[in-house]
Tab-separated table of C-alpha atoms and ligand atoms in Angstrom:
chain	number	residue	atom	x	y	z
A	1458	UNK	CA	-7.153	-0.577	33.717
A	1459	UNK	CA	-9.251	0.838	31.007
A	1460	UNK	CA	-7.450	1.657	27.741
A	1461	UNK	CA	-7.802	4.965	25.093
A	1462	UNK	CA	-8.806	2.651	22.451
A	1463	UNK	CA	-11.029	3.366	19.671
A	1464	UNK	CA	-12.964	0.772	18.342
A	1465	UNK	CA	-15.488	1.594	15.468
A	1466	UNK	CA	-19.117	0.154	14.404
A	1467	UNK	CA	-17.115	-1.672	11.856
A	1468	UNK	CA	-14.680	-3.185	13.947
A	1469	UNK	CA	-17.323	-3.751	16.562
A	1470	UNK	CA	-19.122	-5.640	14.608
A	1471	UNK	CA	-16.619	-7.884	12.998
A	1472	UNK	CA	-15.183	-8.781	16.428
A	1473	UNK	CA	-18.474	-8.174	18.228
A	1474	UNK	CA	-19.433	-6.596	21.312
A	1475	UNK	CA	-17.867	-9.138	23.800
A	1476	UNK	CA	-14.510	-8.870	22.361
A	1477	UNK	CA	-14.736	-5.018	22.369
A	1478	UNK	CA	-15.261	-4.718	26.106
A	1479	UNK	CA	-12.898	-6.982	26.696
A	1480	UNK	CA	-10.841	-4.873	24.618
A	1481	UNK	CA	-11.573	-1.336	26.242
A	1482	UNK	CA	-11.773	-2.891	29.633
A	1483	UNK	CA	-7.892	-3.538	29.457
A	1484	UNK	CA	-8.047	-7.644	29.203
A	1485	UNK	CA	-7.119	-8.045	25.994
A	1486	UNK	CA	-5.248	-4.605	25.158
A	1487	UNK	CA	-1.927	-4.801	25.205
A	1488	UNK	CA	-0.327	-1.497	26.688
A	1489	UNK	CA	2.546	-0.660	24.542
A	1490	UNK	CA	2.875	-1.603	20.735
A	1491	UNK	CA	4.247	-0.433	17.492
A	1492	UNK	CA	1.781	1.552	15.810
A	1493	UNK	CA	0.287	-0.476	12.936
A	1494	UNK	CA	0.934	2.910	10.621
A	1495	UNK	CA	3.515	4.937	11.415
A	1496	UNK	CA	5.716	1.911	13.266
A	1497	UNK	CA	6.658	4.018	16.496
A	1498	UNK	CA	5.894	2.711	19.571
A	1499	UNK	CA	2.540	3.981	20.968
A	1500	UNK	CA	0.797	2.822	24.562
A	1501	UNK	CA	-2.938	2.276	24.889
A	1502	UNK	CA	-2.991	3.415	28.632
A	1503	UNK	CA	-1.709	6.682	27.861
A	1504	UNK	CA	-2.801	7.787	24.368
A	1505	UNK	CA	-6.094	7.787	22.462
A	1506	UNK	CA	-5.149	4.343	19.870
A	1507	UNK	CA	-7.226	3.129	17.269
A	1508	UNK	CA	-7.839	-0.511	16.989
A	1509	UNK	CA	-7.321	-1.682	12.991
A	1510	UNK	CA	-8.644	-5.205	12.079
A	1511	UNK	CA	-6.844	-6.800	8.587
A	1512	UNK	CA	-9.315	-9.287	7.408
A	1513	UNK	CA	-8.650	-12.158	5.406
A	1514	UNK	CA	-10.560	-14.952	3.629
A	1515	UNK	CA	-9.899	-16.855	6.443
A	1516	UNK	CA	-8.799	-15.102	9.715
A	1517	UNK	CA	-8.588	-11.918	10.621
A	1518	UNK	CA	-5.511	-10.237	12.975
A	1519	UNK	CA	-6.469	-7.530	15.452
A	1520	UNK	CA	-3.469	-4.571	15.249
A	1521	UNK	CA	-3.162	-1.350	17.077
A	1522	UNK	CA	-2.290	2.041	15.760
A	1523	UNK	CA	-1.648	5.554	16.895
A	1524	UNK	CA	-5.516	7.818	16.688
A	1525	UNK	CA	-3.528	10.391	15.489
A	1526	UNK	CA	-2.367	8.383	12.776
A	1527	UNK	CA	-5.548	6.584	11.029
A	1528	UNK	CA	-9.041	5.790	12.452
A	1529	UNK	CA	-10.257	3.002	13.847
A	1530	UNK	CA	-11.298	0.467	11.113
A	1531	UNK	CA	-11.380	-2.985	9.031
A	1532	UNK	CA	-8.729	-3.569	6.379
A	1533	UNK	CA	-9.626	-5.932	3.747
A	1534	UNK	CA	-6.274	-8.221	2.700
A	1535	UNK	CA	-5.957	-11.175	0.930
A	1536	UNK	CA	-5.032	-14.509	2.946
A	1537	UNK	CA	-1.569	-14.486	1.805
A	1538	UNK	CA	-1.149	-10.737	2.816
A	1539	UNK	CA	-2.491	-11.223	5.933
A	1540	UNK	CA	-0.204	-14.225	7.105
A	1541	UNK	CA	2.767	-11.383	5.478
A	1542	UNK	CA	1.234	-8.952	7.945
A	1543	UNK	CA	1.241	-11.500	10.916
A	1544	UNK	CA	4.477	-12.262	10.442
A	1545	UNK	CA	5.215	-8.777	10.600
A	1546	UNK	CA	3.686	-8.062	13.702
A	1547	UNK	CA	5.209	-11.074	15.649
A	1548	UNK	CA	8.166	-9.950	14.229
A	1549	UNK	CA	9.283	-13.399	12.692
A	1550	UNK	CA	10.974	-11.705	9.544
A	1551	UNK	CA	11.540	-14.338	6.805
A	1552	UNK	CA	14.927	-13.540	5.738
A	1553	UNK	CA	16.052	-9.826	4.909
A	1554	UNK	CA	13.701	-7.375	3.451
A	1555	UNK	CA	13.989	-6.725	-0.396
A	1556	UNK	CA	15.459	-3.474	-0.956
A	1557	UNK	CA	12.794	-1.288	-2.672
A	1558	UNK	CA	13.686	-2.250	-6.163
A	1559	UNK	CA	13.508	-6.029	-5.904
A	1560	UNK	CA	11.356	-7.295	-8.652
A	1561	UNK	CA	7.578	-8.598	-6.561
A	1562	UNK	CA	4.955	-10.330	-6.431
A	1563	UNK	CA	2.990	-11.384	-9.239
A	1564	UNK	CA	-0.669	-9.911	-9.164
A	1565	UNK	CA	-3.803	-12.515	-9.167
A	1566	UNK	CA	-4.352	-14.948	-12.101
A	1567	UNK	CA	-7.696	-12.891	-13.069
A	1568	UNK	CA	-6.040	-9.570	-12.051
A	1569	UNK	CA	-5.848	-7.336	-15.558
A	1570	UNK	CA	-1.948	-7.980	-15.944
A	1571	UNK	CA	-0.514	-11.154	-16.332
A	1572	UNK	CA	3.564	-10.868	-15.100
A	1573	UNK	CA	5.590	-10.031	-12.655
A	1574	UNK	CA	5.620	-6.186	-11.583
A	1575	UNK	CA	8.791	-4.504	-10.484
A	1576	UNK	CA	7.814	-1.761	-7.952
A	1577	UNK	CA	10.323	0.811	-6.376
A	1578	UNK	CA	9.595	2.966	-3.895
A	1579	UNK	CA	10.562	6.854	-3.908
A	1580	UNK	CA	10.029	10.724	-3.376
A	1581	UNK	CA	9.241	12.624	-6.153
A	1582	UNK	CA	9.123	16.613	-6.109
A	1583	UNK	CA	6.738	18.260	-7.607
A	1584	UNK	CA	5.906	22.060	-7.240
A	1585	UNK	CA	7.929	21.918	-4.095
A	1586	UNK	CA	6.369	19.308	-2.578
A	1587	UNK	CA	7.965	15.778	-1.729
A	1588	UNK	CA	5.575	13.148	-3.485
A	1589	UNK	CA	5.663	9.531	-2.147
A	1590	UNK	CA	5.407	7.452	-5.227
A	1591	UNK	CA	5.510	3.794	-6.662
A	1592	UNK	CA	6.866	3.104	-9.928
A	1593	UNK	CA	5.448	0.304	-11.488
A	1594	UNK	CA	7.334	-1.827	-14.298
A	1595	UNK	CA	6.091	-4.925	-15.839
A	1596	UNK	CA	9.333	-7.537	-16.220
A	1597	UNK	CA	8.212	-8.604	-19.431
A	1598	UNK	CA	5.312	-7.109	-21.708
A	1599	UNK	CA	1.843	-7.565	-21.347
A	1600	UNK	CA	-0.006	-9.292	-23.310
A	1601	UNK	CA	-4.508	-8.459	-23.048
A	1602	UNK	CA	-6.267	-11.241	-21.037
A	1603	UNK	CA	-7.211	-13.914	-23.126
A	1604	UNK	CA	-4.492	-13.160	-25.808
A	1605	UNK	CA	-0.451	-14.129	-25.606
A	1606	UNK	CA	0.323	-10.790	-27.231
A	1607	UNK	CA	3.159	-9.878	-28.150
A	1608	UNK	CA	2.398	-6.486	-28.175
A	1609	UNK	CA	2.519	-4.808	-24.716
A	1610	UNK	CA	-0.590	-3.603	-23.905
A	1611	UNK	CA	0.095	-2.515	-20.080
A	1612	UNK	CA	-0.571	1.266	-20.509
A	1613	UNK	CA	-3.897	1.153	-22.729
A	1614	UNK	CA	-5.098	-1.542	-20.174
A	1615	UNK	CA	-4.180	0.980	-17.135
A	1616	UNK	CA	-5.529	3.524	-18.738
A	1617	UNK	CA	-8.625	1.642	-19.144
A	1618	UNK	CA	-9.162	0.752	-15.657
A	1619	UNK	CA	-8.808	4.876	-14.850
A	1620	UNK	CA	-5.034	5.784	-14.860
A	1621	UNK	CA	-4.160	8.867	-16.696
A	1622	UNK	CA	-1.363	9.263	-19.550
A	1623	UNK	CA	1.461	11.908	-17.962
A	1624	UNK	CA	2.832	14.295	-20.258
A	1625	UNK	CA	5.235	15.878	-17.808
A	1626	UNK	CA	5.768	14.677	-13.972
A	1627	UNK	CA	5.025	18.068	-13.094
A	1628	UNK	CA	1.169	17.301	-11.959
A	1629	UNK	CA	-0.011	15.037	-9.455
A	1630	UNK	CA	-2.706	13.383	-11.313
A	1631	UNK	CA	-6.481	12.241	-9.956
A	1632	UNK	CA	-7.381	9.631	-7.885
A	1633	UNK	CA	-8.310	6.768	-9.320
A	1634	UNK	CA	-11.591	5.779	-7.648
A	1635	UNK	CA	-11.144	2.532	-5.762
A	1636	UNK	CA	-7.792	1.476	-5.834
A	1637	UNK	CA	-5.312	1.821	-2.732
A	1638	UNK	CA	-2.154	1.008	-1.560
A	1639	UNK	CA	-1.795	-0.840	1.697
A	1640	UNK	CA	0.698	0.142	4.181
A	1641	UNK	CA	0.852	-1.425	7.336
A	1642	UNK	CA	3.508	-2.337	10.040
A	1643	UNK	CA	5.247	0.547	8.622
A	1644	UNK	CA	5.387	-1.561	5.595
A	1645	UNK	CA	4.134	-1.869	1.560
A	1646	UNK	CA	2.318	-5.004	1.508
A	1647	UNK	CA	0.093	-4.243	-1.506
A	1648	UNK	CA	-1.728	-1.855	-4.325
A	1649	UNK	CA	-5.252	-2.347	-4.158
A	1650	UNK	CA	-7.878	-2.764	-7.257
A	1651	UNK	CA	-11.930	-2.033	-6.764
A	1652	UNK	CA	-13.893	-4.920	-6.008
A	1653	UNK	CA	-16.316	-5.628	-8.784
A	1654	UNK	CA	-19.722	-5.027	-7.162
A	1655	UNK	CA	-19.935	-7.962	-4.554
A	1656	UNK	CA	-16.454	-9.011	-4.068
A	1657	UNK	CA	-13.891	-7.158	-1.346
A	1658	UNK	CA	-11.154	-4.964	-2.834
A	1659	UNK	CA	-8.535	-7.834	-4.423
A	1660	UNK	CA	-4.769	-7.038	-4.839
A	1661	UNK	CA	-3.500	-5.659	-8.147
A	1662	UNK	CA	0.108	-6.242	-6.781
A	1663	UNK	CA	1.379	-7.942	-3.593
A	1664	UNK	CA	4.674	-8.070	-2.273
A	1665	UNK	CA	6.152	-11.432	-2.184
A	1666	UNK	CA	6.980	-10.459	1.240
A	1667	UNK	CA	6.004	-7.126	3.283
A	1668	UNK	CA	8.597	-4.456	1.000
A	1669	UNK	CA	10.927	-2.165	3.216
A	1670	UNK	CA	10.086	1.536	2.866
A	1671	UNK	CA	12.869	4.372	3.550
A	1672	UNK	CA	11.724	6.132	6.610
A	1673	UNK	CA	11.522	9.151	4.749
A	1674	UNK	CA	8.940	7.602	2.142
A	1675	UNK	CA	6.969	6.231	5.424
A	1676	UNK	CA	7.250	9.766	7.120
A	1677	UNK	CA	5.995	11.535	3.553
A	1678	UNK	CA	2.912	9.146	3.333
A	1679	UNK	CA	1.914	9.647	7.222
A	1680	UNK	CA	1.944	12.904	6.386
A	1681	UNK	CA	-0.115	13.190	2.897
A	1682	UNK	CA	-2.202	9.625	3.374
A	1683	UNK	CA	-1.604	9.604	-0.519
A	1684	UNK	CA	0.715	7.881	-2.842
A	1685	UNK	CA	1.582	8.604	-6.281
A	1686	UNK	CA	2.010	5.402	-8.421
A	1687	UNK	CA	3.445	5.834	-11.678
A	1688	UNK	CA	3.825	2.807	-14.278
A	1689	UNK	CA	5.530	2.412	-17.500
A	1690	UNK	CA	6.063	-0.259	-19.995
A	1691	UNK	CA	8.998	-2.880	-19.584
A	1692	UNK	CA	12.401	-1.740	-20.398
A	1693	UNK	CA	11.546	2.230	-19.675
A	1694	UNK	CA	12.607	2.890	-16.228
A	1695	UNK	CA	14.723	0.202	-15.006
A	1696	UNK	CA	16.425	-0.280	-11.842
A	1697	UNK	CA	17.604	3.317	-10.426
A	1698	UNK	CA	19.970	3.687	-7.563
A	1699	UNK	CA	18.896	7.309	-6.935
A	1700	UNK	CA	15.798	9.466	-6.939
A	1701	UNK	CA	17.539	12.359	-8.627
A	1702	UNK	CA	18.419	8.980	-11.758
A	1703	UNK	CA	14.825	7.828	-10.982
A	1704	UNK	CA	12.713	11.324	-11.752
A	1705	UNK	CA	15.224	11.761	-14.761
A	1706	UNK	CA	13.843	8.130	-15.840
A	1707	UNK	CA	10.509	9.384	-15.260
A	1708	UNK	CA	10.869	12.503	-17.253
A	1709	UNK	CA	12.443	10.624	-20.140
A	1710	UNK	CA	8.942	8.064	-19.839
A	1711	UNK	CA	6.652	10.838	-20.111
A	1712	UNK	CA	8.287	12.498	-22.707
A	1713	UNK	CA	7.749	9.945	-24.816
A	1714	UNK	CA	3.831	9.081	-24.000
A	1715	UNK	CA	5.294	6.167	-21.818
A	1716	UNK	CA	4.024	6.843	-18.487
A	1717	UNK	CA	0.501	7.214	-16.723
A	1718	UNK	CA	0.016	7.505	-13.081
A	1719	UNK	CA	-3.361	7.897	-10.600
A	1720	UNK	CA	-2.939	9.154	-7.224
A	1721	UNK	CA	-3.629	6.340	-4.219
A	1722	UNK	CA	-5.148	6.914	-0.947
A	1723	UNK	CA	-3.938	4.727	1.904
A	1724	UNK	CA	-6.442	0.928	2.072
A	1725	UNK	CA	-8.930	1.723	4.402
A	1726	UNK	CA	-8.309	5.768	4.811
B	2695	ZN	ZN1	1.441	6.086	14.491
């Protein structure tokens, strides 16, 4: 039976043209899944579905999400996020999901920052509006590439690579041209950095392991395709147990010239 899949030039061509009639013909379509994005069940025999390919150094994993939700397209991962997103799919969870706050991954050895990132997820409001943000804190200062510090250097080197310094969290700042935060199986797997010319887009941070979102963060970002990530320097935010703690935290930061921020859209949106 023929399925309501969307597969795109890009896709098409990664998987090639075999593979994608096989695909819309029904073989190889699965009828029912969990949308790659929003992580509700969808079914390709009765609603238009877009096929999403997450490519790796290595392999590449085929998922399936909701048209509605995001087009048809190829995700760039690395390796290691791609086995975290398999694992996800086939649903063999590794032990419990962090909670949001749980201290992650550390970014690439050549990545700009050089220590482990703690990133919490949460809403923010500003002018009325619900903001799905990442905060970003460094668990020990950074030091400039090539140097061992010890002065912390994480905000000048995030503002050099396009973040901008917040005076009050009362603005949602600019997009930052390039980088992206990757979302998929209804999960944060990953913010994003611009390739240098060449190269694909490389992770700035990964999660260890895919991080658990509150549904309400997940419902916010299907719903604005943006996310707000604000960092600060070691020691500024800490570990909040509530949002209403957490934008008080924030406040505090930016009062002090200790926060900067760039607005994110969704990897591969
Ligand atoms: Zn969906």
């Amino acid at each position: 039976m023929p399925r309501m899949l969307d597969v795109s030039d890009d896709v098409r061509a990664e998987i090639g043209d075999e593979e994608a009639e096989r695909l819309l013909g029904g073989e190889n379509a699965p009828g029912s899944y969990d949308c790659t994005s929003c992580r509700t069940p969808g079914n390709t025999e009765r609603e238009r579905t877009s096929t999403v390919l997450f490519v790796g150094e290595e392999t590449a994993v085929l998922a399936f999400a909701h048209a509605a939700c995001i087009p048809s397209q190829v995700v760039p991962v690395s390796e290691e996020q791609l086995q975290g997103a398999v694992r996800s799919i086939t649903g063999e969870q590794g032990g419990a999901p962090a909670a949001a706050a749980a201290p992650q991954a550390p970014p690439a050895a050549d990545g700009p920052v050089q220590a482990e990132l703690g990133v919490t997820s949460g809403l923010v409001l500003i002018k009325d509006e619900l903001i799905p943000a990442l905060v970003v804190e460094p668990l020990g200062p950074i030091a400039r590439p090539g140097t061992t510090g010890p002065v912390d250097v994480f905000l000048p080197l995030l503002i050099e690579q396009g973040f901008a310094p917040v005076a009050s969290v009362e603005e949602v700042p600019e997009p930052n041209p390039g980088w992206s935060v990757l979302v998929a199986m209804g999960k944060l797997h990953a913010i994003l950095q611009p390739a240098v010319p060449g190269a694909k887009a490389s992770a700035w941070w990964q999660a260890h392991q895919a991080m658990q979102v509150a549904d309400d963060w997940r419902a916010a970002v299907n719903k604005t395709k943006r996310v707000l990530v604000l960092a600060a320097p070691v020691g500024t935010i800490g570990q909040q147990p509530r949002e209403d703690l957490l934008r008080e935290a924030l406040d505090r930061a930016a009062s002090r010239g200790q926060l900067v921020a760039a607005t994110m859209p969704l990897a591969g949106t």
